Amino acid sequence: MKSPKGSILVVEDDKNQRAIIRTILTKEGYYVEDVGTGKKALEILKNHVFDLVLTDLRLPDLEGTDILKEVKIQNRPCRVVIVTAYGSIPSAIEATKLGAFHYLEKPLEKDHLLIVVSNAINQVQLLRDNIMLKDQLVEKFQLENIVGNHGRMHELYRIVRKVAPTSTTVLIYGASGTGKELFAKSIHYNSPRKGKPFFAINCAAIPETLLESELFGYEKGAF
């Protein structure tokens, strides 16, 4: 049995419309749960993680934007698509400004629905992959995972722990093959900047006359 292509929570007070959406998405290989009220949706979202929430803008008890706000507060990799009637399009556009992935106009057109759902879930899966890769990098360059028990190594570990939380400029020097880049990455991935890229620059490949301007920039017209 294949794994679901993604998990979706459908929030729609119209029972027949809810059943139609569930059938379409289930046949496409998605795992679908559906509810008829905003409060029930919020209750489920407290204990379950979905790739996508597909919610009507107007619900009997809440607005679709209330669900959107809760998803944003949870800060999980999840996207929200708003479904709206024709007269509510301006409100749906406002919802996208608040962070909704997209909005769909009733009556729903099957092919358009599936395209939007697929795009939203693909984005979530890419985001999850990115988070996982970052976590792996952070784990890889934890000091506990660097092999070495010599006294000088322990001194290096101490220095890395001291400078990593700061914004201090650090110069690491040593012979080729002694692990300079490894310790540079350890400083980066143990610092507040660990969520940002680490750039390694081959200075030997840059002419000496251009090295300073390449690293630190230059004023227009300087050359």
PDB file of N, CA and C in Angstrom, residues 5-7 49-53 75-80 101 116-132:
ATOM      1  N   LYS A   5       0.109  10.901  -0.382  1.00  0.00           N
ATOM      2  CA  LYS A   5       0.877  11.972  -1.005  1.00  0.00           C
ATOM      3  C   LYS A   5       0.994  13.180  -0.083  1.00  0.00           C
ATOM      4  N   GLY A   6       0.148  13.233   0.917  1.00  0.00           N
ATOM      5  CA  GLY A   6       0.150  14.340   1.858  1.00  0.00           C
ATOM      6  C   GLY A   6      -1.088  14.262   2.724  1.00  0.00           C
ATOM      7  N   SER A   7      -1.105  15.033   3.808  1.00  0.00           N
ATOM      8  CA  SER A   7      -2.246  15.011   4.730  1.00  0.00           C
ATOM      9  C   SER A   7      -2.976  16.351   4.667  1.00  0.00           C
ATOM     10  N   VAL A  49      -0.755  17.092  13.007  1.00  0.00           N
ATOM     11  CA  VAL A  49      -0.023  17.918  12.051  1.00  0.00           C
ATOM     12  C   VAL A  49      -0.482  17.560  10.642  1.00  0.00           C
ATOM     13  N   PHE A  50      -0.850  18.563   9.875  1.00  0.00           N
ATOM     14  CA  PHE A  50      -1.272  18.368   8.489  1.00  0.00           C
ATOM     15  C   PHE A  50      -0.354  19.155   7.565  1.00  0.00           C
ATOM     16  N   ASP A  51      -0.253  18.675   6.328  1.00  0.00           N
ATOM     17  CA  ASP A  51       0.492  19.429   5.319  1.00  0.00           C
ATOM     18  C   ASP A  51      -0.316  20.631   4.840  1.00  0.00           C
ATOM     19  N   LEU A  52      -1.636  20.450   4.807  1.00  0.00           N
ATOM     20  CA  LEU A  52      -2.494  21.491   4.241  1.00  0.00           C
ATOM     21  C   LEU A  52      -3.819  21.556   4.987  1.00  0.00           C
ATOM     22  N   VAL A  53      -4.285  22.784   5.219  1.00  0.00           N
ATOM     23  CA  VAL A  53      -5.641  23.005   5.730  1.00  0.00           C
ATOM     24  C   VAL A  53      -6.415  23.717   4.624  1.00  0.00           C
ATOM     25  N   ASN A  75       3.421  27.615  14.021  1.00  0.00           N
ATOM     26  CA  ASN A  75       4.708  27.686  13.316  1.00  0.00           C
ATOM     27  C   ASN A  75       5.173  26.314  12.819  1.00  0.00           C
ATOM     28  N   ARG A  76       4.241  25.563  12.279  1.00  0.00           N
ATOM     29  CA  ARG A  76       4.563  24.259  11.700  1.00  0.00           C
ATOM     30  C   ARG A  76       4.623  24.370  10.182  1.00  0.00           C
ATOM     31  N   PRO A  77       5.330  23.428   9.522  1.00  0.00           N
ATOM     32  CA  PRO A  77       5.310  23.422   8.058  1.00  0.00           C
ATOM     33  C   PRO A  77       3.931  22.998   7.555  1.00  0.00           C
ATOM     34  N   CYS A  78       3.041  23.930   7.403  1.00  0.00           N
ATOM     35  CA  CYS A  78       1.661  23.665   6.987  1.00  0.00           C
ATOM     36  C   CYS A  78       1.190  24.854   6.163  1.00  0.00           C
ATOM     37  N   ARG A  79       0.428  24.593   5.116  1.00  0.00           N
ATOM     38  CA  ARG A  79      -0.116  25.658   4.293  1.00  0.00           C
ATOM     39  C   ARG A  79      -1.639  25.699   4.430  1.00  0.00           C
ATOM     40  N   VAL A  80      -2.202  26.888   4.249  1.00  0.00           N
ATOM     41  CA  VAL A  80      -3.650  27.083   4.362  1.00  0.00           C
ATOM     42  C   VAL A  80      -4.172  27.631   3.039  1.00  0.00           C
ATOM     43  N   PHE A 101      -1.805  30.386   1.598  1.00  0.00           N
ATOM     44  CA  PHE A 101      -1.048  29.993   0.401  1.00  0.00           C
ATOM     45  C   PHE A 101      -1.785  30.427  -0.866  1.00  0.00           C
ATOM     46  N   VAL A 116      -3.651  23.463  -7.127  1.00  0.00           N
ATOM     47  CA  VAL A 116      -3.327  24.290  -5.961  1.00  0.00           C
ATOM     48  C   VAL A 116      -2.912  23.419  -4.780  1.00  0.00           C
ATOM     49  N   VAL A 117      -3.654  22.326  -4.554  1.00  0.00           N
ATOM     50  CA  VAL A 117      -3.329  21.414  -3.455  1.00  0.00           C
ATOM     51  C   VAL A 117      -1.938  20.811  -3.657  1.00  0.00           C
ATOM     52  N   SER A 118      -1.655  20.358  -4.875  1.00  0.00           N
ATOM     53  CA  SER A 118      -0.346  19.753  -5.160  1.00  0.00           C
ATOM     54  C   SER A 118       0.782  20.747  -4.936  1.00  0.00           C
ATOM     55  N   ASN A 119       0.615  21.976  -5.407  1.00  0.00           N
ATOM     56  CA  ASN A 119       1.652  23.005  -5.228  1.00  0.00           C
ATOM     57  C   ASN A 119       1.886  23.314  -3.756  1.00  0.00           C
ATOM     58  N   ALA A 120       0.798  23.397  -2.997  1.00  0.00           N
ATOM     59  CA  ALA A 120       0.921  23.713  -1.565  1.00  0.00           C
ATOM     60  C   ALA A 120       1.663  22.603  -0.833  1.00  0.00           C
ATOM     61  N   ILE A 121       1.295  21.361  -1.102  1.00  0.00           N
ATOM     62  CA  ILE A 121       1.918  20.237  -0.392  1.00  0.00           C
ATOM     63  C   ILE A 121       3.359  20.049  -0.830  1.00  0.00           C
ATOM     64  N   ASN A 122       3.660  20.275  -2.097  1.00  0.00           N
ATOM     65  CA  ASN A 122       5.054  20.195  -2.551  1.00  0.00           C
ATOM     66  C   ASN A 122       5.912  21.225  -1.828  1.00  0.00           C
ATOM     67  N   GLN A 123       5.363  22.423  -1.627  1.00  0.00           N
ATOM     68  CA  GLN A 123       6.105  23.461  -0.919  1.00  0.00           C
ATOM     69  C   GLN A 123       6.374  23.051   0.529  1.00  0.00           C
ATOM     70  N   VAL A 124       5.370  22.462   1.165  1.00  0.00           N
ATOM     71  CA  VAL A 124       5.529  22.012   2.556  1.00  0.00           C
ATOM     72  C   VAL A 124       6.583  20.918   2.648  1.00  0.00           C
ATOM     73  N   GLN A 125       6.551  19.976   1.716  1.00  0.00           N
ATOM     74  CA  GLN A 125       7.519  18.877   1.750  1.00  0.00           C
ATOM     75  C   GLN A 125       8.938  19.377   1.516  1.00  0.00           C
ATOM     76  N   LEU A 126       9.093  20.367   0.635  1.00  0.00           N
ATOM     77  CA  LEU A 126      10.413  20.975   0.433  1.00  0.00           C
ATOM     78  C   LEU A 126      10.888  21.677   1.694  1.00  0.00           C
ATOM     79  N   LEU A 127       9.963  22.353   2.362  1.00  0.00           N
ATOM     80  CA  LEU A 127      10.308  23.039   3.611  1.00  0.00           C
ATOM     81  C   LEU A 127      10.741  22.043   4.673  1.00  0.00           C
ATOM     82  N   ARG A 128      10.019  20.922   4.780  1.00  0.00           N
ATOM     83  CA  ARG A 128      10.384  19.892   5.764  1.00  0.00           C
ATOM     84  C   ARG A 128      11.753  19.294   5.437  1.00  0.00           C
ATOM     85  N   ASP A 129      12.018  19.043   4.143  1.00  0.00           N
ATOM     86  CA  ASP A 129      13.324  18.502   3.733  1.00  0.00           C
ATOM     87  C   ASP A 129      14.431  19.484   4.104  1.00  0.00           C
ATOM     88  N   ASN A 130      14.173  20.780   3.905  1.00  0.00           N
ATOM     89  CA  ASN A 130      15.164  21.805   4.217  1.00  0.00           C
ATOM     90  C   ASN A 130      15.460  21.839   5.711  1.00  0.00           C
ATOM     91  N   ILE A 131      14.405  21.755   6.522  1.00  0.00           N
ATOM     92  CA  ILE A 131      14.580  21.737   7.984  1.00  0.00           C
ATOM     93  C   ILE A 131      15.383  20.514   8.411  1.00  0.00           C
ATOM     94  N   MET A 132      15.070  19.365   7.802  1.00  0.00           N
ATOM     95  CA  MET A 132      15.768  18.130   8.147  1.00  0.00           C
ATOM     96  C   MET A 132      17.253  18.217   7.794  1.00  0.00           C
TER      97      MET A 132
END
